[in-house]
PDB file of C-alpha atoms in Angstrom:
ATOM      1  CA  UNK A   1       9.852  13.253 -13.766  1.00 83.00           C
ATOM      2  CA  UNK A   2       6.251  12.456 -14.110  1.00 93.00           C
ATOM      3  CA  UNK A   3       4.433  10.766 -17.127  1.00 96.00           C
ATOM      4  CA  UNK A   4       1.293   9.082 -18.101  1.00 98.00           C
ATOM      5  CA  UNK A   5       1.035   5.429 -18.776  1.00 98.00           C
ATOM      6  CA  UNK A   6      -1.557   3.788 -21.040  1.00 97.00           C
ATOM      7  CA  UNK A   7      -2.530   0.569 -19.516  1.00 97.00           C
ATOM      8  CA  UNK A   8      -5.832  -0.280 -21.073  1.00 94.00           C
ATOM      9  CA  UNK A   9      -8.142   1.331 -23.735  1.00 95.00           C
ATOM     10  CA  UNK A  10      -9.183   4.535 -22.096  1.00 95.00           C
ATOM     11  CA  UNK A  11      -7.041   4.113 -19.020  1.00 97.00           C
ATOM     12  CA  UNK A  12      -4.122   5.890 -17.965  1.00 98.00           C
ATOM     13  CA  UNK A  13      -1.947   5.976 -14.971  1.00 98.00           C
ATOM     14  CA  UNK A  14       0.007   8.790 -13.531  1.00 98.00           C
ATOM     15  CA  UNK A  15       3.490   7.905 -12.533  1.00 98.00           C
ATOM     16  CA  UNK A  16       6.802   9.699 -11.512  1.00 98.00           C
ATOM     17  CA  UNK A  17      10.330   8.608 -10.470  1.00 98.00           C
ATOM     18  CA  UNK A  18      12.949  10.060  -8.184  1.00 98.00           C
ATOM     19  CA  UNK A  19      16.670   9.183  -7.696  1.00 98.00           C
ATOM     20  CA  UNK A  20      19.261   8.203 -10.153  1.00 98.00           C
ATOM     21  CA  UNK A  21      17.883   6.839 -13.459  1.00 97.00           C
ATOM     22  CA  UNK A  22      20.383   4.042 -13.306  1.00 97.00           C
ATOM     23  CA  UNK A  23      19.869   2.987  -9.701  1.00 98.00           C
ATOM     24  CA  UNK A  24      18.060  -0.208  -8.818  1.00 98.00           C
ATOM     25  CA  UNK A  25      14.431   0.562  -9.361  1.00 98.00           C
ATOM     26  CA  UNK A  26      11.940   0.288  -6.368  1.00 98.00           C
ATOM     27  CA  UNK A  27       8.360   0.536  -6.948  1.00 99.00           C
ATOM     28  CA  UNK A  28       5.991   1.826  -4.187  1.00 99.00           C
ATOM     29  CA  UNK A  29       2.452   0.225  -4.403  1.00 99.00           C
ATOM     30  CA  UNK A  30      -0.145   2.193  -2.403  1.00 98.00           C
ATOM     31  CA  UNK A  31      -3.415   1.026  -0.839  1.00 98.00           C
ATOM     32  CA  UNK A  32      -7.061   1.053  -1.727  1.00 97.00           C
ATOM     33  CA  UNK A  33      -8.275   4.439  -3.053  1.00 95.00           C
ATOM     34  CA  UNK A  34      -5.091   5.942  -2.179  1.00 97.00           C
ATOM     35  CA  UNK A  35      -3.006   7.983  -4.544  1.00 97.00           C
ATOM     36  CA  UNK A  36       0.680   7.586  -5.003  1.00 98.00           C
ATOM     37  CA  UNK A  37       1.197  10.946  -3.332  1.00 97.00           C
ATOM     38  CA  UNK A  38       0.240   9.003  -0.057  1.00 97.00           C
ATOM     39  CA  UNK A  39       3.813   7.756   0.063  1.00 98.00           C
ATOM     40  CA  UNK A  40       5.433  10.679   1.902  1.00 98.00           C
ATOM     41  CA  UNK A  41       8.075  12.910   0.217  1.00 98.00           C
ATOM     42  CA  UNK A  42      10.560  12.335   3.140  1.00 98.00           C
ATOM     43  CA  UNK A  43      10.380   8.642   2.962  1.00 98.00           C
ATOM     44  CA  UNK A  44      10.502   8.603  -0.901  1.00 98.00           C
ATOM     45  CA  UNK A  45      13.757  10.923  -0.539  1.00 98.00           C
ATOM     46  CA  UNK A  46      15.332   8.444   1.750  1.00 98.00           C
ATOM     47  CA  UNK A  47      14.770   5.498  -0.478  1.00 98.00           C
ATOM     48  CA  UNK A  48      15.780   7.469  -3.324  1.00 98.00           C
ATOM     49  CA  UNK A  49      19.244   8.104  -2.069  1.00 98.00           C
ATOM     50  CA  UNK A  50      19.838   4.416  -3.136  1.00 98.00           C
ATOM     51  CA  UNK A  51      17.058   3.544  -5.602  1.00 98.00           C
ATOM     52  CA  UNK A  52      15.270   4.891  -8.652  1.00 98.00           C
ATOM     53  CA  UNK A  53      11.877   5.303  -6.759  1.00 98.00           C
ATOM     54  CA  UNK A  54       8.738   5.021  -8.664  1.00 98.00           C
ATOM     55  CA  UNK A  55       5.346   5.991  -7.294  1.00 98.00           C
ATOM     56  CA  UNK A  56       2.034   6.006  -9.250  1.00 98.00           C
ATOM     57  CA  UNK A  57      -1.816   6.678  -8.810  1.00 98.00           C
ATOM     58  CA  UNK A  58      -3.859   3.435  -9.068  1.00 98.00           C
ATOM     59  CA  UNK A  59      -6.559   3.759 -11.582  1.00 98.00           C
ATOM     60  CA  UNK A  60      -9.482   5.627  -9.861  1.00 98.00           C
ATOM     61  CA  UNK A  61      -7.057   7.622  -7.764  1.00 98.00           C
ATOM     62  CA  UNK A  62      -5.202  10.776  -8.148  1.00 98.00           C
ATOM     63  CA  UNK A  63      -4.397  11.949 -11.786  1.00 98.00           C
ATOM     64  CA  UNK A  64      -5.128   8.457 -13.356  1.00 98.00           C
ATOM     65  CA  UNK A  65      -8.210   7.628 -15.057  1.00 98.00           C
ATOM     66  CA  UNK A  66     -11.591   7.363 -13.173  1.00 97.00           C
ATOM     67  CA  UNK A  67     -13.574   5.125 -15.006  1.00 94.00           C
ATOM     68  CA  UNK A  68     -14.737   2.098 -12.752  1.00 97.00           C
ATOM     69  CA  UNK A  69     -18.514   2.939 -13.527  1.00 94.00           C
ATOM     70  CA  UNK A  70     -17.980   2.543 -17.253  1.00 94.00           C
ATOM     71  CA  UNK A  71     -15.038   0.055 -17.054  1.00 94.00           C
ATOM     72  CA  UNK A  72     -15.243  -2.120 -13.967  1.00 97.00           C
ATOM     73  CA  UNK A  73     -12.446  -4.433 -13.092  1.00 97.00           C
ATOM     74  CA  UNK A  74     -11.261  -6.990 -10.516  1.00 98.00           C
ATOM     75  CA  UNK A  75      -8.588  -6.063  -7.880  1.00 98.00           C
ATOM     76  CA  UNK A  76      -6.092  -8.564  -9.585  1.00 98.00           C
ATOM     77  CA  UNK A  77      -6.209  -5.797 -12.531  1.00 98.00           C
ATOM     78  CA  UNK A  78      -4.277  -3.569 -10.289  1.00 98.00           C
ATOM     79  CA  UNK A  79      -1.479  -5.975  -9.848  1.00 98.00           C
ATOM     80  CA  UNK A  80      -1.260  -5.900 -13.659  1.00 98.00           C
ATOM     81  CA  UNK A  81      -1.106  -2.264 -13.644  1.00 98.00           C
ATOM     82  CA  UNK A  82       1.936  -2.346 -11.396  1.00 98.00           C
ATOM     83  CA  UNK A  83       3.586  -4.474 -14.146  1.00 98.00           C
ATOM     84  CA  UNK A  84       2.809  -2.034 -16.746  1.00 98.00           C
ATOM     85  CA  UNK A  85       4.266   0.917 -14.690  1.00 98.00           C
ATOM     86  CA  UNK A  86       7.464  -1.175 -14.381  1.00 98.00           C
ATOM     87  CA  UNK A  87       7.324  -1.806 -18.157  1.00 98.00           C
ATOM     88  CA  UNK A  88       6.886   1.919 -18.922  1.00 98.00           C
ATOM     89  CA  UNK A  89      10.028   2.718 -16.893  1.00 98.00           C
ATOM     90  CA  UNK A  90      12.176   0.195 -18.402  1.00 97.00           C
ATOM     91  CA  UNK A  91      12.484  -1.944 -15.416  1.00 98.00           C
ATOM     92  CA  UNK A  92      12.947  -5.558 -16.130  1.00 97.00           C
ATOM     93  CA  UNK A  93      13.290  -6.472 -12.532  1.00 98.00           C
ATOM     94  CA  UNK A  94      12.485  -4.302  -9.413  1.00 98.00           C
ATOM     95  CA  UNK A  95      12.181  -4.090  -5.687  1.00 98.00           C
ATOM     96  CA  UNK A  96       8.582  -3.611  -4.690  1.00 98.00           C
ATOM     97  CA  UNK A  97       6.985  -2.229  -1.618  1.00 99.00           C
ATOM     98  CA  UNK A  98       3.437  -2.442  -0.947  1.00 98.00           C
ATOM     99  CA  UNK A  99       1.170  -1.057   1.724  1.00 98.00           C
ATOM    100  CA  UNK A 100      -2.194  -2.234   2.847  1.00 98.00           C
ATOM    101  CA  UNK A 101      -3.960  -3.225  -0.432  1.00 98.00           C
ATOM    102  CA  UNK A 102      -0.625  -2.538  -2.181  1.00 98.00           C
ATOM    103  CA  UNK A 103       0.805  -5.367   0.096  1.00 98.00           C
ATOM    104  CA  UNK A 104      -1.670  -7.859  -1.406  1.00 98.00           C
ATOM    105  CA  UNK A 105      -0.949  -6.534  -4.876  1.00 98.00           C
ATOM    106  CA  UNK A 106       2.714  -7.284  -4.055  1.00 98.00           C
ATOM    107  CA  UNK A 107       1.753 -10.765  -2.963  1.00 98.00           C
ATOM    108  CA  UNK A 108       0.187 -11.310  -6.326  1.00 98.00           C
ATOM    109  CA  UNK A 109       3.347 -10.311  -8.014  1.00 98.00           C
ATOM    110  CA  UNK A 110       5.476 -12.657  -5.730  1.00 98.00           C
ATOM    111  CA  UNK A 111       3.133 -15.457  -6.716  1.00 98.00           C
ATOM    112  CA  UNK A 112       2.572 -14.832 -10.307  1.00 98.00           C
ATOM    113  CA  UNK A 113       5.680 -12.819 -11.625  1.00 98.00           C
ATOM    114  CA  UNK A 114       8.526 -13.619  -9.536  1.00 98.00           C
ATOM    115  CA  UNK A 115      10.792 -13.245 -12.333  1.00 98.00           C
ATOM    116  CA  UNK A 116      10.145  -9.416 -12.216  1.00 98.00           C
ATOM    117  CA  UNK A 117      11.039  -8.896  -8.574  1.00 98.00           C
ATOM    118  CA  UNK A 118      14.197  -8.361  -6.928  1.00 98.00           C
ATOM    119  CA  UNK A 119      12.645  -8.262  -3.406  1.00 98.00           C
ATOM    120  CA  UNK A 120       9.231  -7.431  -2.018  1.00 98.00           C
ATOM    121  CA  UNK A 121       8.536  -5.568   1.345  1.00 98.00           C
ATOM    122  CA  UNK A 122       4.818  -5.773   2.573  1.00 98.00           C
ATOM    123  CA  UNK A 123       3.469  -3.332   5.012  1.00 98.00           C
ATOM    124  CA  UNK A 124       0.054  -3.313   6.830  1.00 98.00           C
ATOM    125  CA  UNK A 125      -1.654  -6.124   5.054  1.00 98.00           C
ATOM    126  CA  UNK A 126      -3.091  -9.515   5.497  1.00 98.00           C
ATOM    127  CA  UNK A 127      -1.764 -12.929   3.879  1.00 98.00           C
ATOM    128  CA  UNK A 128      -3.401 -14.177   0.422  1.00 98.00           C
ATOM    129  CA  UNK A 129      -3.057 -17.503   2.033  1.00 98.00           C
ATOM    130  CA  UNK A 130      -5.536 -20.078   3.906  1.00 98.00           C
ATOM    131  CA  UNK A 131      -2.519 -21.507   5.939  1.00 98.00           C
ATOM    132  CA  UNK A 132      -3.082 -21.120   9.577  1.00 98.00           C
ATOM    133  CA  UNK A 133      -0.585 -19.157  11.775  1.00 97.00           C
ATOM    134  CA  UNK A 134       1.198 -21.161  14.256  1.00 96.00           C
ATOM    135  CA  UNK A 135       1.529 -19.499  17.674  1.00 94.00           C
ATOM    136  CA  UNK A 136       4.766 -19.813  19.454  1.00 93.00           C
ATOM    137  CA  UNK A 137       3.083 -22.329  21.795  1.00 95.00           C
ATOM    138  CA  UNK A 138       2.348 -24.610  18.783  1.00 94.00           C
ATOM    139  CA  UNK A 139      -1.355 -23.786  18.498  1.00 96.00           C
ATOM    140  CA  UNK A 140      -2.449 -23.515  14.916  1.00 96.00           C
ATOM    141  CA  UNK A 141      -5.052 -20.624  14.281  1.00 97.00           C
ATOM    142  CA  UNK A 142      -6.968 -20.446  11.034  1.00 97.00           C
ATOM    143  CA  UNK A 143      -6.736 -16.980   9.368  1.00 97.00           C
ATOM    144  CA  UNK A 144     -10.349 -16.390   9.878  1.00 95.00           C
ATOM    145  CA  UNK A 145      -9.751 -16.548  13.729  1.00 97.00           C
ATOM    146  CA  UNK A 146      -7.181 -13.810  13.725  1.00 98.00           C
ATOM    147  CA  UNK A 147      -8.014 -10.441  15.239  1.00 97.00           C
ATOM    148  CA  UNK A 148     -10.381  -8.204  13.239  1.00 97.00           C
ATOM    149  CA  UNK A 149     -10.430  -4.522  12.074  1.00 98.00           C
ATOM    150  CA  UNK A 150     -10.708  -1.924  14.877  1.00 98.00           C
ATOM    151  CA  UNK A 151     -14.512  -1.359  15.660  1.00 98.00           C
ATOM    152  CA  UNK A 152     -13.872   2.318  15.489  1.00 97.00           C
ATOM    153  CA  UNK A 153     -12.552   2.198  12.061  1.00 97.00           C
ATOM    154  CA  UNK A 154     -15.629  -0.019  10.960  1.00 97.00           C
ATOM    155  CA  UNK A 155     -18.116   2.524  12.437  1.00 97.00           C
ATOM    156  CA  UNK A 156     -16.208   5.273  10.620  1.00 95.00           C
ATOM    157  CA  UNK A 157     -16.376   3.479   7.343  1.00 95.00           C
ATOM    158  CA  UNK A 158     -20.012   2.763   7.779  1.00 94.00           C
ATOM    159  CA  UNK A 159     -20.824   6.496   7.753  1.00 92.00           C
ATOM    160  CA  UNK A 160     -22.212   7.887   4.380  1.00 90.00           C
ATOM    161  CA  UNK A 161     -19.774  10.412   2.974  1.00 90.00           C
ATOM    162  CA  UNK A 162     -21.298  13.690   1.787  1.00 90.00           C
ATOM    163  CA  UNK A 163     -19.724  16.423  -0.237  1.00 90.00           C
ATOM    164  CA  UNK A 164     -19.503  19.569   2.265  1.00 90.00           C
ATOM    165  CA  UNK A 165     -16.606  21.071   0.360  1.00 94.00           C
ATOM    166  CA  UNK A 166     -12.639  20.512   0.409  1.00 94.00           C
ATOM    167  CA  UNK A 167     -11.994  21.655   3.748  1.00 95.00           C
ATOM    168  CA  UNK A 168     -14.682  19.511   5.269  1.00 96.00           C
ATOM    169  CA  UNK A 169     -13.353  16.616   3.284  1.00 97.00           C
ATOM    170  CA  UNK A 170      -9.841  17.309   4.599  1.00 97.00           C
ATOM    171  CA  UNK A 171     -11.123  17.223   8.258  1.00 97.00           C
ATOM    172  CA  UNK A 172     -12.765  13.964   7.572  1.00 97.00           C
ATOM    173  CA  UNK A 173      -9.719  12.410   6.169  1.00 97.00           C
ATOM    174  CA  UNK A 174      -7.694  13.587   8.956  1.00 98.00           C
ATOM    175  CA  UNK A 175     -10.116  11.963  11.467  1.00 97.00           C
ATOM    176  CA  UNK A 176      -9.602   8.883   9.355  1.00 98.00           C
ATOM    177  CA  UNK A 177      -5.817   9.070   9.779  1.00 98.00           C
ATOM    178  CA  UNK A 178      -6.285   9.707  13.519  1.00 98.00           C
ATOM    179  CA  UNK A 179      -7.618   6.156  13.763  1.00 98.00           C
ATOM    180  CA  UNK A 180      -5.209   4.468  11.249  1.00 98.00           C
ATOM    181  CA  UNK A 181      -2.270   6.155  13.082  1.00 98.00           C
ATOM    182  CA  UNK A 182      -3.134   3.872  16.071  1.00 98.00           C
ATOM    183  CA  UNK A 183      -2.717   4.624  19.738  1.00 96.00           C
ATOM    184  CA  UNK A 184       1.074   4.476  20.369  1.00 97.00           C
ATOM    185  CA  UNK A 185       2.711   7.261  18.354  1.00 98.00           C
ATOM    186  CA  UNK A 186       1.717  11.010  18.673  1.00 96.00           C
ATOM    187  CA  UNK A 187      -0.810  12.161  16.138  1.00 98.00           C
ATOM    188  CA  UNK A 188      -0.201  15.258  14.360  1.00 98.00           C
ATOM    189  CA  UNK A 189      -3.221  16.483  12.637  1.00 98.00           C
ATOM    190  CA  UNK A 190      -1.407  19.263  10.751  1.00 98.00           C
ATOM    191  CA  UNK A 191       0.832  16.817   9.041  1.00 98.00           C
ATOM    192  CA  UNK A 192      -1.960  14.605   7.857  1.00 98.00           C
ATOM    193  CA  UNK A 193      -4.083  17.827   6.840  1.00 98.00           C
ATOM    194  CA  UNK A 194      -1.083  19.139   4.703  1.00 98.00           C
ATOM    195  CA  UNK A 195      -0.737  15.613   3.137  1.00 98.00           C
ATOM    196  CA  UNK A 196      -4.310  15.623   2.285  1.00 98.00           C
ATOM    197  CA  UNK A 197      -4.440  19.009   0.886  1.00 97.00           C
ATOM    198  CA  UNK A 198      -1.516  18.115  -1.333  1.00 97.00           C
ATOM    199  CA  UNK A 199      -3.438  14.934  -2.595  1.00 97.00           C
ATOM    200  CA  UNK A 200      -6.377  16.864  -3.330  1.00 97.00           C
ATOM    201  CA  UNK A 201      -4.266  19.606  -5.181  1.00 97.00           C
ATOM    202  CA  UNK A 202      -2.563  16.718  -6.944  1.00 98.00           C
ATOM    203  CA  UNK A 203      -5.910  15.160  -7.910  1.00 97.00           C
ATOM    204  CA  UNK A 204      -7.507  18.348  -8.791  1.00 97.00           C
ATOM    205  CA  UNK A 205     -10.676  17.324  -6.856  1.00 95.00           C
ATOM    206  CA  UNK A 206     -11.803  16.621  -3.503  1.00 96.00           C
ATOM    207  CA  UNK A 207     -14.128  13.950  -4.456  1.00 92.00           C
ATOM    208  CA  UNK A 208     -14.000  10.350  -2.886  1.00 89.00           C
ATOM    209  CA  UNK A 209     -14.057   7.296  -4.990  1.00 90.00           C
ATOM    210  CA  UNK A 210     -15.181   3.586  -3.932  1.00 93.00           C
ATOM    211  CA  UNK A 211     -14.062   1.856  -7.001  1.00 96.00           C
ATOM    212  CA  UNK A 212     -11.541  -0.361  -5.070  1.00 97.00           C
ATOM    213  CA  UNK A 213     -14.317  -1.238  -2.529  1.00 95.00           C
ATOM    214  CA  UNK A 214     -16.580  -2.287  -5.345  1.00 96.00           C
ATOM    215  CA  UNK A 215     -13.978  -4.214  -7.473  1.00 98.00           C
ATOM    216  CA  UNK A 216     -14.163  -8.101  -7.569  1.00 97.00           C
ATOM    217  CA  UNK A 217     -11.894  -9.344  -4.975  1.00 97.00           C
ATOM    218  CA  UNK A 218     -12.252 -13.071  -5.982  1.00 97.00           C
ATOM    219  CA  UNK A 219      -9.217 -15.276  -7.338  1.00 97.00           C
ATOM    220  CA  UNK A 220      -6.740 -13.618  -5.126  1.00 98.00           C
ATOM    221  CA  UNK A 221      -5.560 -16.515  -2.915  1.00 98.00           C
ATOM    222  CA  UNK A 222      -2.109 -17.683  -3.446  1.00 98.00           C
ATOM    223  CA  UNK A 223      -1.311 -20.158  -0.696  1.00 98.00           C
ATOM    224  CA  UNK A 224       0.776 -22.555  -2.629  1.00 98.00           C
ATOM    225  CA  UNK A 225       2.660 -20.022  -4.594  1.00 98.00           C
ATOM    226  CA  UNK A 226       3.580 -17.991  -1.562  1.00 98.00           C
ATOM    227  CA  UNK A 227       4.703 -21.191   0.444  1.00 98.00           C
ATOM    228  CA  UNK A 228       7.256 -21.975  -2.219  1.00 98.00           C
ATOM    229  CA  UNK A 229       8.418 -18.579  -3.295  1.00 98.00           C
ATOM    230  CA  UNK A 230      11.999 -17.639  -3.678  1.00 98.00           C
ATOM    231  CA  UNK A 231      11.579 -13.873  -3.879  1.00 98.00           C
ATOM    232  CA  UNK A 232      13.295 -12.386  -0.921  1.00 98.00           C
ATOM    233  CA  UNK A 233      10.446 -10.804   1.236  1.00 98.00           C
ATOM    234  CA  UNK A 234      10.275  -8.465   4.059  1.00 98.00           C
ATOM    235  CA  UNK A 235       7.192  -8.304   6.370  1.00 98.00           C
ATOM    236  CA  UNK A 236       6.855  -5.162   8.523  1.00 98.00           C
ATOM    237  CA  UNK A 237       5.090  -5.559  11.823  1.00 98.00           C
ATOM    238  CA  UNK A 238       3.288  -2.690  13.148  1.00 98.00           C
ATOM    239  CA  UNK A 239       2.444  -3.132  16.745  1.00 98.00           C
ATOM    240  CA  UNK A 240      -0.482  -0.498  16.735  1.00 98.00           C
ATOM    241  CA  UNK A 241      -1.872  -1.701  13.473  1.00 98.00           C
ATOM    242  CA  UNK A 242      -5.807  -1.257  13.487  1.00 98.00           C
ATOM    243  CA  UNK A 243      -6.535  -2.719  10.138  1.00 98.00           C
ATOM    244  CA  UNK A 244      -4.488  -5.826  10.228  1.00 98.00           C
ATOM    245  CA  UNK A 245      -3.599  -6.189  13.898  1.00 98.00           C
ATOM    246  CA  UNK A 246      -1.137  -8.381  15.498  1.00 97.00           C
ATOM    247  CA  UNK A 247      -0.427 -11.289  14.738  1.00 98.00           C
ATOM    248  CA  UNK A 248      -1.396 -10.867  11.089  1.00 98.00           C
ATOM    249  CA  UNK A 249       2.242  -9.836  10.259  1.00 98.00           C
ATOM    250  CA  UNK A 250       3.439 -12.696  11.791  1.00 98.00           C
ATOM    251  CA  UNK A 251       0.892 -14.930  10.070  1.00 98.00           C
ATOM    252  CA  UNK A 252       2.164 -13.146   6.752  1.00 98.00           C
ATOM    253  CA  UNK A 253       5.756 -13.906   7.430  1.00 98.00           C
ATOM    254  CA  UNK A 254       4.887 -17.546   7.975  1.00 98.00           C
ATOM    255  CA  UNK A 255       2.926 -17.801   4.943  1.00 98.00           C
ATOM    256  CA  UNK A 256       5.754 -16.557   2.668  1.00 98.00           C
ATOM    257  CA  UNK A 257       8.575 -18.911   2.152  1.00 98.00           C
ATOM    258  CA  UNK A 258      11.887 -17.344   3.536  1.00 98.00           C
ATOM    259  CA  UNK A 259      10.184 -14.250   4.516  1.00 98.00           C
ATOM    260  CA  UNK A 260      11.701 -12.273   7.673  1.00 97.00           C
ATOM    261  CA  UNK A 261      10.002  -9.864   9.871  1.00 98.00           C
ATOM    262  CA  UNK A 262      10.840  -6.407  11.232  1.00 98.00           C
ATOM    263  CA  UNK A 263       9.100  -4.552  13.718  1.00 98.00           C
ATOM    264  CA  UNK A 264       8.727  -0.624  13.458  1.00 98.00           C
ATOM    265  CA  UNK A 265       8.010   0.517  17.148  1.00 97.00           C
ATOM    266  CA  UNK A 266       4.788   2.282  17.637  1.00 98.00           C
ATOM    267  CA  UNK A 267       3.621   2.031  13.911  1.00 98.00           C
ATOM    268  CA  UNK A 268       0.099   1.851  12.960  1.00 98.00           C
ATOM    269  CA  UNK A 269      -1.727   1.913   9.570  1.00 98.00           C
ATOM    270  CA  UNK A 270      -0.087   5.243   8.525  1.00 98.00           C
ATOM    271  CA  UNK A 271       3.277   6.645   7.612  1.00 98.00           C
ATOM    272  CA  UNK A 272       3.859   9.723  10.145  1.00 98.00           C
ATOM    273  CA  UNK A 273       7.342  11.232  10.251  1.00 98.00           C
ATOM    274  CA  UNK A 274       8.231   9.160  13.238  1.00 98.00           C
ATOM    275  CA  UNK A 275       8.423   5.849  11.141  1.00 98.00           C
ATOM    276  CA  UNK A 276      10.168   7.368   8.006  1.00 98.00           C
ATOM    277  CA  UNK A 277      13.714   6.782   9.166  1.00 98.00           C
ATOM    278  CA  UNK A 278      13.223   3.318  10.820  1.00 98.00           C
ATOM    279  CA  UNK A 279      11.076   2.178   7.759  1.00 98.00           C
ATOM    280  CA  UNK A 280      13.623   3.364   5.249  1.00 98.00           C
ATOM    281  CA  UNK A 281      16.390   1.714   7.250  1.00 98.00           C
ATOM    282  CA  UNK A 282      14.497  -1.552   7.123  1.00 98.00           C
ATOM    283  CA  UNK A 283      13.680  -1.480   3.503  1.00 98.00           C
ATOM    284  CA  UNK A 284      17.076  -0.433   2.464  1.00 98.00           C
ATOM    285  CA  UNK A 285      18.747  -3.193   4.449  1.00 98.00           C
ATOM    286  CA  UNK A 286      16.587  -5.694   2.766  1.00 98.00           C
ATOM    287  CA  UNK A 287      17.300  -4.382  -0.825  1.00 98.00           C
ATOM    288  CA  UNK A 288      21.059  -3.913  -0.240  1.00 97.00           C
ATOM    289  CA  UNK A 289      23.028  -6.185  -2.580  1.00 85.00           C
ATOM    290  CA  UNK A 290      20.267  -7.690  -4.359  1.00 84.00           C
TER     291      UNK A 290
END
């Protein structure tokens, strides 16, 4: 069932839940500029066999309010929005799964609101920590010296986006997914075209939005809080990750106290059908009994 949630004056978020209402809640937090519909139905269904799965549209995505130009906000506000979604569904404590920017928001929740979390799973994201990564040979590498974003993505992101109609926009987004998917798993353009057509239908518009790229990212480091947290954390390692390439996941797992790491073979910065079952298995193993 879907609903709208008022999180600030003039700002409403769209959200929906799947699964038994009395099952342990699990909140899915998507990445920058990404609607909650970006969480594939197949993956949601696998998780909903054991959880009340909640997904939602960030402000300035999907059916939620698009108002950044009138009401700018810092990135940290998006973490507050996640808590507001939990409140609206009556979830005093919940499992959370965050991808990309959603993984950073999950880290903010781990650090600032641990009492609200049962577990956290982090996918395709970087650590909100200045702690160095310790290589297996003992070398300590500062976060700023870890590998950067795939240059092909940086080149794509540098291109101006012009409105040439919904089908041209679907193709542009599909090309983006082709790079995000990485080079190890087969890329099925029809799968991602269908996903983006559904996102556009859900949103009611094919327009792009750069609000999250414009939002103030300051005040997000949580080095000490992450280093002493007691929230059970799972870090997903994606060997073909082009945005936070290896060893970012290993660095993240070291930065969060007690975190453990699981690798999803072939995974990049996307959620194609090949990763749904192994990813759900890893998440459910992490949430089981907690």
